Amino acid sequence: MTEPIFELTVLMPCLNEAKTVAACVKAAQAYLDESGIQGEVLVADNGSTDGSVEIAETAGARVVRVPTKGYGAALMAGINAARGRYVIMGDADCSYDFSRLDGYMERLRAGADLVMGNRFQGGIEPGAMPALHRYLGNPVLSFIGRLFFRIKIGDFHCGLRGFSRQAIQRLGLVTPGMEFASEMVAKAALVKLRVEEVPTTLRPDKRGRPPHLRTWRDGWRHLRFLLLFCPRWLFLYPGLAMLSLGCMGFLTFVPEFVPLIPHPGLGIHSMLYMAGFIVLGMQLVQLALLTKWMGVMSGVVPEPRWLRHSQPYLSIEAGLVGGVGLLVAGFLWSLAIVYDWGSVGFGALDPTHVMRAVIPAVTLMIVGMQAAAGSLFAGAIKMCWPITGGGKNNG
């Protein structure tokens, strides 16, 4: 980790920005000079072929060449090469004003770990953002980010942001593409960094060519990252909903034991669907626990309090015992059904009557097998984790 020798590094990722990079570098350098901040302007070039590197160096920037393609890859290399205590990053296309960074520095000096720009508060000039991004893409993804990660940020994907370089390096950021922007905020929220925001103006870029951002492809990548990084919304909540619906549905088939629950007269076909909800719900809950556990083991996410306190109940042995218990219960129930059938000479069966017992018995066996197999799978992951490189804190 490079030791800081400046207070601020202004970092710009660059890929063929010959028309705009010099103006951005000069604006950032002017800000450093006028504010009296000891700093540098750093350009992380991602393989430009239009002379951007030479133009940036002539304008006064230090350039680090990044062979790995991608917005995130360029920024990670730039952050690691930065010599400033703080880093303010922004695109080198003149869409952000690098001469007006006082708000970021004030928040950083006051102790903020990450300062996000908010373009919806600062203003979006005509032509600066496509209508699809302004009214659908950014608001929806920002809402999902706030909901999933419980963070009060109005603009999850603003490209102009400042941060403590040391704090961000500890996050172990890994995504090389556009979803890097989401990863930074999500991980900062998970480890409880101090995240604030300031109004930021977005101007039309002056690059004179289509942007590198691809609306649907990169929007999906952001959404996919948010879903995979928050298993409670992807797996846990849908799984619990399915489990609850399936169990409540099963109760409607035994009204004599639950007199307070009205019986809607559902048949065995509905009961089969309830069994499906229980099986799928069990799978999703198990996937949520495994995903969270793997994230904790890899050091990608911190261990939540509930997981730490529930470790004795989520052990491999506990899962095996519980799973085998359910499997045996379902098997014994099935034997009882066969015994009852045999007691009447293995004659013709009434499906409406028999399936009311067969479906829950089979469901118990499936769920039990799932629990036991999932516990063994978790044990295999834990055993192989040091070999695959997990368990290491990337920070």
Short mmCIF file of C-alpha atoms in Angstrom, two decimals:
data_model
loop_
_atom_site.label_atom_id
_atom_site.label_comp_id
_atom_site.label_asym_id
_atom_site.label_seq_id
_atom_site.Cartn_x
_atom_site.Cartn_y
_atom_site.Cartn_z
CA MET A 1 0.00 0.00 0.00
CA THR A 2 1.50 3.32 -1.12
CA GLU A 3 2.09 5.71 1.75
CA PRO A 4 0.36 9.09 1.25
CA ILE A 5 2.63 12.04 0.54
CA PHE A 6 -0.15 14.42 -0.59
CA GLU A 7 -3.45 15.38 0.94
CA LEU A 8 -5.42 14.80 -2.26
CA THR A 9 -5.24 12.81 -5.47
CA VAL A 10 -7.70 13.75 -8.21
CA LEU A 11 -8.16 10.50 -10.12
CA MET A 12 -9.56 10.19 -13.64
CA PRO A 13 -10.12 6.92 -15.49
CA CYS A 14 -9.39 7.40 -19.17
CA LEU A 15 -10.06 5.52 -22.40
CA ASN A 16 -9.62 7.56 -25.59
CA GLU A 17 -10.49 10.95 -24.10
CA ALA A 18 -8.11 13.03 -26.23
CA LYS A 19 -10.68 15.81 -26.70
CA THR A 20 -11.39 16.36 -23.01
CA VAL A 21 -8.67 14.97 -20.76
CA ALA A 22 -6.45 18.06 -20.92
CA ALA A 23 -9.28 20.39 -19.85
CA CYS A 24 -10.15 18.07 -16.93
CA VAL A 25 -6.52 17.84 -15.79
CA LYS A 26 -6.07 21.61 -15.96
CA ALA A 27 -9.29 22.23 -14.02
CA ALA A 28 -8.21 19.83 -11.26
CA GLN A 29 -4.72 21.34 -11.15
CA ALA A 30 -6.22 24.81 -10.92
CA TYR A 31 -8.34 23.70 -7.98
CA LEU A 32 -5.29 22.35 -6.16
CA ASP A 33 -3.35 25.56 -6.78
CA GLU A 34 -6.16 27.94 -5.80
CA SER A 35 -7.14 26.01 -2.66
CA GLY A 36 -3.56 25.54 -1.50
CA ILE A 37 -3.98 21.76 -1.27
CA GLN A 38 -0.88 19.64 -1.67
CA GLY A 39 -2.00 17.15 -4.27
CA GLU A 40 -1.67 15.50 -7.65
CA VAL A 41 -3.73 14.76 -10.72
CA LEU A 42 -3.58 11.10 -11.68
CA VAL A 43 -4.92 9.61 -14.91
CA ALA A 44 -5.52 5.84 -14.98
CA ASP A 45 -5.34 5.06 -18.68
CA ASN A 46 -7.12 1.91 -19.81
CA GLY A 47 -5.42 1.42 -23.18
CA SER A 48 -6.05 4.66 -25.08
CA THR A 49 -4.95 4.73 -28.70
CA ASP A 50 -5.76 8.36 -29.52
CA GLY A 51 -2.88 10.07 -27.74
CA SER A 52 -4.73 10.61 -24.46
CA VAL A 53 -1.70 9.55 -22.42
CA GLU A 54 0.63 12.11 -23.99
CA ILE A 55 -2.00 14.85 -23.79
CA ALA A 56 -2.63 14.14 -20.08
CA GLU A 57 1.08 14.17 -19.27
CA THR A 58 1.59 17.42 -21.18
CA ALA A 59 -1.27 18.97 -19.21
CA GLY A 60 0.50 18.09 -15.95
CA ALA A 61 -1.00 14.76 -14.87
CA ARG A 62 0.79 11.67 -13.73
CA VAL A 63 -0.37 8.69 -15.78
CA VAL A 64 -0.58 5.07 -14.71
CA ARG A 65 -1.21 2.57 -17.51
CA VAL A 66 -3.76 -0.15 -16.72
CA PRO A 67 -3.69 -3.16 -19.08
CA THR A 68 -6.76 -4.85 -17.56
CA LYS A 69 -9.85 -3.58 -19.35
CA GLY A 70 -12.79 -2.08 -17.49
CA TYR A 71 -13.91 0.99 -15.57
CA GLY A 72 -13.43 -0.74 -12.23
CA ALA A 73 -10.03 -2.13 -13.19
CA ALA A 74 -8.78 1.34 -14.15
CA LEU A 75 -10.04 2.89 -10.92
CA MET A 76 -8.64 0.14 -8.69
CA ALA A 77 -5.22 0.55 -10.27
CA GLY A 78 -5.47 4.31 -9.89
CA ILE A 79 -6.49 4.08 -6.23
CA ASN A 80 -3.57 1.76 -5.50
CA ALA A 81 -1.16 4.10 -7.29
CA ALA A 82 -2.52 7.29 -5.70
CA ARG A 83 -0.23 9.21 -3.37
CA GLY A 84 -2.93 11.22 -1.64
CA ARG A 85 -4.60 10.64 1.71
CA TYR A 86 -7.88 11.43 0.00
CA VAL A 87 -8.97 10.58 -3.53
CA ILE A 88 -11.62 12.36 -5.58
CA MET A 89 -12.47 10.41 -8.73
CA GLY A 90 -14.41 11.51 -11.80
CA ASP A 91 -14.69 10.86 -15.52
CA ALA A 92 -12.29 12.67 -17.84
CA ASP A 93 -15.03 13.80 -20.26
CA CYS A 94 -15.81 17.28 -18.86
CA SER A 95 -19.16 16.14 -17.46
CA TYR A 96 -17.98 17.09 -13.94
CA ASP A 97 -16.36 20.32 -12.82
CA PHE A 98 -13.04 19.46 -11.19
CA SER A 99 -12.49 23.09 -10.23
CA ARG A 100 -15.32 22.93 -7.66
CA LEU A 101 -14.40 20.22 -5.15
CA ASP A 102 -14.65 22.19 -1.90
CA GLY A 103 -17.76 20.34 -0.72
CA TYR A 104 -15.99 17.00 -1.04
CA MET A 105 -12.90 18.17 0.81
CA GLU A 106 -14.94 19.71 3.62
CA ARG A 107 -16.76 16.42 4.25
CA LEU A 108 -13.58 14.34 3.97
CA ARG A 109 -11.68 16.56 6.37
CA ALA A 110 -14.63 16.36 8.77
CA GLY A 111 -14.25 12.57 8.93
CA ALA A 112 -16.38 11.14 6.13
CA ASP A 113 -14.96 7.95 4.61
CA LEU A 114 -16.90 8.23 1.36
CA VAL A 115 -18.52 11.35 -0.09
CA MET A 116 -20.96 10.75 -2.94
CA GLY A 117 -22.08 13.38 -5.40
CA ASN A 118 -25.83 13.78 -5.88
CA ARG A 119 -26.64 14.94 -9.42
CA PHE A 120 -30.36 15.11 -8.70
CA GLN A 121 -29.72 17.71 -5.98
CA GLY A 122 -26.95 19.62 -7.75
CA GLY A 123 -28.62 19.77 -11.13
CA ILE A 124 -28.54 17.90 -14.42
CA GLU A 125 -28.04 20.22 -17.37
CA PRO A 126 -30.07 19.62 -20.56
CA GLY A 127 -28.56 16.80 -22.60
CA ALA A 128 -26.29 15.64 -19.78
CA MET A 129 -28.19 12.43 -18.95
CA PRO A 130 -30.50 10.34 -21.18
CA ALA A 131 -34.13 10.42 -20.07
CA LEU A 132 -34.11 6.63 -19.57
CA HIS A 133 -31.22 6.95 -17.09
CA ARG A 134 -32.60 10.05 -15.37
CA TYR A 135 -36.17 8.91 -14.80
CA LEU A 136 -35.86 5.12 -14.66
CA GLY A 137 -32.39 3.59 -14.47
CA ASN A 138 -30.70 5.71 -11.81
CA PRO A 139 -33.78 6.23 -9.58
CA VAL A 140 -34.66 2.52 -9.62
CA LEU A 141 -31.12 1.28 -8.98
CA SER A 142 -30.60 3.93 -6.28
CA PHE A 143 -33.86 2.91 -4.59
CA ILE A 144 -32.81 -0.76 -4.66
CA GLY A 145 -29.40 0.17 -3.24
CA ARG A 146 -30.95 2.15 -0.39
CA LEU A 147 -33.42 -0.65 0.35
CA PHE A 148 -30.88 -3.48 0.25
CA PHE A 149 -28.03 -1.79 2.09
CA ARG A 150 -29.93 0.62 4.37
CA ILE A 151 -27.97 3.66 3.32
CA LYS A 152 -29.38 7.14 2.71
CA ILE A 153 -27.79 7.93 -0.63
CA GLY A 154 -29.90 9.61 -3.28
CA ASP A 155 -27.61 8.95 -6.26
CA PHE A 156 -26.00 5.52 -6.04
CA HIS A 157 -24.11 5.83 -9.33
CA CYS A 158 -22.69 9.33 -9.42
CA GLY A 159 -19.23 9.14 -11.00
CA LEU A 160 -17.81 12.05 -9.00
CA ARG A 161 -17.05 10.88 -5.47
CA GLY A 162 -14.35 11.36 -2.86
CA PHE A 163 -13.03 8.99 -0.23
CA SER A 164 -10.33 8.13 2.22
CA ARG A 165 -7.94 6.01 0.17
CA GLN A 166 -7.05 3.82 3.14
CA ALA A 167 -10.70 3.15 4.03
CA ILE A 168 -11.60 2.18 0.46
CA GLN A 169 -8.55 -0.03 0.03
CA ARG A 170 -9.64 -2.03 3.08
CA LEU A 171 -12.89 -2.92 1.31
CA GLY A 172 -11.17 -5.31 -1.10
CA LEU A 173 -12.99 -4.09 -4.22
CA VAL A 174 -12.85 -6.65 -7.03
CA THR A 175 -15.32 -5.91 -9.86
CA PRO A 176 -13.53 -4.73 -13.03
CA GLY A 177 -16.56 -3.31 -14.88
CA MET A 178 -19.11 -0.55 -14.43
CA GLU A 179 -20.61 -2.30 -11.40
CA PHE A 180 -17.52 -1.12 -9.49
CA ALA A 181 -19.55 2.00 -8.64
CA SER A 182 -22.18 -0.11 -6.87
CA GLU A 183 -19.62 -2.35 -5.17
CA MET A 184 -17.88 0.61 -3.54
CA VAL A 185 -21.08 1.97 -1.98
CA ALA A 186 -22.46 -1.47 -1.02
CA LYS A 187 -19.29 -2.58 0.76
CA ALA A 188 -18.90 0.80 2.45
CA ALA A 189 -22.43 0.42 3.81
CA LEU A 190 -21.84 -3.17 4.97
CA VAL A 191 -18.77 -2.29 7.01
CA LYS A 192 -20.47 0.84 8.40
CA LEU A 193 -18.18 3.43 6.84
CA ARG A 194 -19.29 7.02 7.24
CA VAL A 195 -20.94 7.83 3.90
CA GLU A 196 -22.21 11.33 3.06
CA GLU A 197 -23.24 13.16 -0.09
CA VAL A 198 -22.96 16.63 -1.60
CA PRO A 199 -24.87 18.26 -4.47
CA THR A 200 -23.05 17.87 -7.78
CA THR A 201 -23.79 19.33 -11.19
CA LEU A 202 -23.73 17.10 -14.25
CA ARG A 203 -22.93 18.71 -17.58
CA PRO A 204 -23.10 17.28 -21.10
CA ASP A 205 -19.84 15.53 -21.88
CA LYS A 206 -17.64 16.97 -24.63
CA ARG A 207 -16.03 13.80 -25.93
CA GLY A 208 -17.88 13.91 -29.24
CA ARG A 209 -18.55 10.17 -29.37
CA PRO A 210 -20.93 7.66 -27.73
CA PRO A 211 -20.17 6.94 -24.04
CA HIS A 212 -18.58 3.67 -22.92
CA LEU A 213 -21.67 3.00 -20.78
CA ARG A 214 -24.19 0.60 -22.34
CA THR A 215 -27.64 1.22 -20.87
CA TRP A 216 -29.15 -2.27 -20.66
CA ARG A 217 -25.96 -4.31 -20.34
CA ASP A 218 -24.40 -2.18 -17.62
CA GLY A 219 -27.74 -1.56 -15.91
CA TRP A 220 -28.24 -5.31 -15.63
CA ARG A 221 -24.69 -5.73 -14.31
CA HIS A 222 -25.39 -3.18 -11.58
CA LEU A 223 -28.70 -4.85 -10.68
CA ARG A 224 -27.12 -8.32 -10.75
CA PHE A 225 -24.38 -7.19 -8.41
CA LEU A 226 -26.86 -5.66 -5.95
CA LEU A 227 -28.95 -8.85 -5.92
CA LEU A 228 -26.01 -11.24 -5.51
CA PHE A 229 -24.41 -9.07 -2.86
CA CYS A 230 -27.56 -8.99 -0.74
CA PRO A 231 -28.80 -12.59 -0.38
CA ARG A 232 -31.55 -11.66 2.05
CA TRP A 233 -33.46 -9.98 -0.78
CA LEU A 234 -32.46 -12.45 -3.48
CA PHE A 235 -32.96 -15.67 -1.49
CA LEU A 236 -33.98 -15.22 2.15
CA TYR A 237 -37.13 -13.09 1.95
CA PRO A 238 -38.62 -14.95 -1.06
CA GLY A 239 -37.73 -18.26 0.62
CA LEU A 240 -39.37 -17.32 3.91
CA ALA A 241 -42.45 -16.12 2.04
CA MET A 242 -42.71 -19.44 0.19
CA LEU A 243 -42.16 -21.45 3.38
CA SER A 244 -44.82 -19.46 5.21
CA LEU A 245 -47.31 -19.79 2.38
CA GLY A 246 -46.69 -23.52 2.07
CA CYS A 247 -46.99 -24.19 5.81
CA MET A 248 -50.15 -22.10 6.13
CA GLY A 249 -51.57 -23.93 3.14
CA PHE A 250 -50.87 -27.28 4.78
CA LEU A 251 -52.75 -26.16 7.90
CA THR A 252 -55.90 -25.68 5.88
CA PHE A 253 -55.97 -29.43 5.25
CA VAL A 254 -56.23 -30.31 8.93
CA PRO A 255 -59.00 -28.01 10.22
CA GLU A 256 -59.95 -30.45 12.93
CA PHE A 257 -56.63 -29.70 14.65
CA VAL A 258 -56.74 -25.96 13.99
CA PRO A 259 -60.36 -24.93 14.57
CA LEU A 260 -59.63 -21.21 14.45
CA ILE A 261 -58.39 -21.38 10.84
CA PRO A 262 -61.23 -21.43 8.29
CA HIS A 263 -61.10 -24.33 5.85
CA PRO A 264 -61.37 -23.15 2.23
CA GLY A 265 -62.06 -26.62 0.89
CA LEU A 266 -58.79 -27.02 -0.98
CA GLY A 267 -58.05 -30.36 -2.58
CA ILE A 268 -54.95 -32.51 -2.95
CA HIS A 269 -53.90 -30.61 -6.08
CA SER A 270 -53.61 -27.43 -4.05
CA MET A 271 -51.81 -29.39 -1.35
CA LEU A 272 -49.20 -30.44 -3.91
CA TYR A 273 -48.56 -26.81 -4.76
CA MET A 274 -48.15 -26.01 -1.06
CA ALA A 275 -45.57 -28.80 -0.86
CA GLY A 276 -43.74 -27.22 -3.79
CA PHE A 277 -43.68 -23.86 -1.99
CA ILE A 278 -42.18 -25.51 1.10
CA VAL A 279 -39.46 -27.31 -0.89
CA LEU A 280 -38.53 -24.24 -2.94
CA GLY A 281 -38.68 -22.00 0.13
CA MET A 282 -36.33 -24.33 1.98
CA GLN A 283 -33.90 -24.23 -0.94
CA LEU A 284 -33.89 -20.44 -1.09
CA VAL A 285 -33.38 -20.01 2.66
CA GLN A 286 -30.51 -22.49 2.54
CA LEU A 287 -28.94 -20.64 -0.40
CA ALA A 288 -29.22 -17.35 1.52
CA LEU A 289 -27.38 -18.80 4.52
CA LEU A 290 -24.69 -20.40 2.36
CA THR A 291 -24.17 -17.21 0.33
CA LYS A 292 -23.86 -15.05 3.43
CA TRP A 293 -21.56 -17.57 5.12
CA MET A 294 -19.27 -17.78 2.07
CA GLY A 295 -19.12 -13.99 1.89
CA VAL A 296 -18.10 -13.80 5.54
CA MET A 297 -15.47 -16.53 5.16
CA SER A 298 -13.94 -14.84 2.13
CA GLY A 299 -13.66 -11.54 3.94
CA VAL A 300 -15.88 -9.84 1.36
CA VAL A 301 -18.53 -8.93 3.93
CA PRO A 302 -18.32 -8.55 7.72
CA GLU A 303 -19.94 -11.14 9.95
CA PRO A 304 -23.40 -9.91 11.01
CA ARG A 305 -24.36 -10.16 14.65
CA TRP A 306 -27.23 -12.59 14.01
CA LEU A 307 -24.90 -15.00 12.23
CA ARG A 308 -22.36 -14.87 15.04
CA HIS A 309 -25.00 -15.56 17.69
CA SER A 310 -26.66 -18.35 15.71
CA GLN A 311 -23.46 -20.29 14.90
CA PRO A 312 -24.26 -23.14 17.36
CA TYR A 313 -27.60 -23.71 15.64
CA LEU A 314 -26.21 -23.43 12.10
CA SER A 315 -23.37 -25.91 12.50
CA ILE A 316 -22.87 -28.78 10.07
CA GLU A 317 -23.74 -31.28 12.79
CA ALA A 318 -26.95 -29.44 13.73
CA GLY A 319 -28.00 -29.37 10.08
CA LEU A 320 -27.29 -33.08 9.70
CA VAL A 321 -29.21 -34.01 12.82
CA GLY A 322 -32.19 -31.85 11.87
CA GLY A 323 -32.18 -33.04 8.26
CA VAL A 324 -31.90 -36.72 9.13
CA GLY A 325 -34.63 -36.26 11.73
CA LEU A 326 -37.03 -34.86 9.13
CA LEU A 327 -36.05 -37.55 6.65
CA VAL A 328 -36.68 -40.32 9.16
CA ALA A 329 -39.99 -38.75 10.22
CA GLY A 330 -41.17 -38.67 6.62
CA PHE A 331 -39.97 -42.23 6.04
CA LEU A 332 -41.74 -43.57 9.14
CA TRP A 333 -44.90 -41.73 8.13
CA SER A 334 -44.65 -43.39 4.71
CA LEU A 335 -44.23 -46.80 6.36
CA ALA A 336 -47.35 -46.13 8.43
CA ILE A 337 -49.26 -45.33 5.23
CA VAL A 338 -48.10 -48.61 3.66
CA TYR A 339 -49.01 -50.49 6.85
CA ASP A 340 -52.52 -49.01 6.79
CA TRP A 341 -52.82 -50.00 3.16
CA GLY A 342 -51.70 -53.53 3.96
CA SER A 343 -54.22 -53.81 6.78
CA VAL A 344 -56.99 -53.66 4.17
CA GLY A 345 -55.34 -56.17 1.83
CA PHE A 346 -53.51 -53.71 -0.46
CA GLY A 347 -56.72 -53.01 -2.32
CA ALA A 348 -57.76 -49.99 -4.35
CA LEU A 349 -56.85 -46.62 -2.82
CA ASP A 350 -58.85 -43.44 -2.60
CA PRO A 351 -56.33 -40.80 -3.88
CA THR A 352 -58.23 -37.92 -2.28
CA HIS A 353 -57.80 -39.51 1.14
CA VAL A 354 -54.38 -41.16 0.84
CA MET A 355 -52.58 -38.25 -0.83
CA ARG A 356 -53.39 -36.02 2.13
CA ALA A 357 -50.89 -38.10 4.07
CA VAL A 358 -48.51 -39.03 1.24
CA ILE A 359 -47.79 -35.44 0.16
CA PRO A 360 -46.65 -34.15 3.60
CA ALA A 361 -44.69 -37.37 4.24
CA VAL A 362 -42.79 -37.00 0.96
CA THR A 363 -42.31 -33.28 1.63
CA LEU A 364 -40.70 -34.08 4.97
CA MET A 365 -38.29 -36.49 3.31
CA ILE A 366 -37.34 -33.99 0.59
CA VAL A 367 -36.81 -31.13 3.04
CA GLY A 368 -34.83 -33.38 5.36
CA MET A 369 -32.61 -34.53 2.53
CA GLN A 370 -32.10 -30.92 1.47
CA ALA A 371 -31.05 -29.89 4.97
CA ALA A 372 -28.63 -32.80 5.35
CA ALA A 373 -27.13 -32.38 1.87
CA GLY A 374 -26.79 -28.62 2.34
CA SER A 375 -24.95 -29.13 5.62
CA LEU A 376 -22.54 -31.57 3.99
CA PHE A 377 -22.03 -29.14 1.12
CA ALA A 378 -21.20 -26.37 3.61
CA GLY A 379 -18.72 -28.73 5.26
CA ALA A 380 -17.06 -29.45 1.91
CA ILE A 381 -16.72 -25.73 1.18
CA LYS A 382 -15.21 -25.11 4.60
CA MET A 383 -12.73 -27.94 4.12
CA CYS A 384 -11.64 -26.72 0.67
CA TRP A 385 -11.70 -22.99 1.44
CA PRO A 386 -7.96 -22.56 2.19
CA ILE A 387 -7.13 -24.40 -1.08
CA THR A 388 -9.34 -22.17 -3.23
CA GLY A 389 -7.94 -19.01 -1.68
CA GLY A 390 -10.95 -18.06 0.46
CA GLY A 391 -10.95 -17.07 4.07
CA LYS A 392 -8.55 -14.26 3.38
CA ASN A 393 -9.51 -10.71 4.11
CA ASN A 394 -9.00 -8.72 0.98
CA GLY A 395 -8.72 -5.51 2.92
#
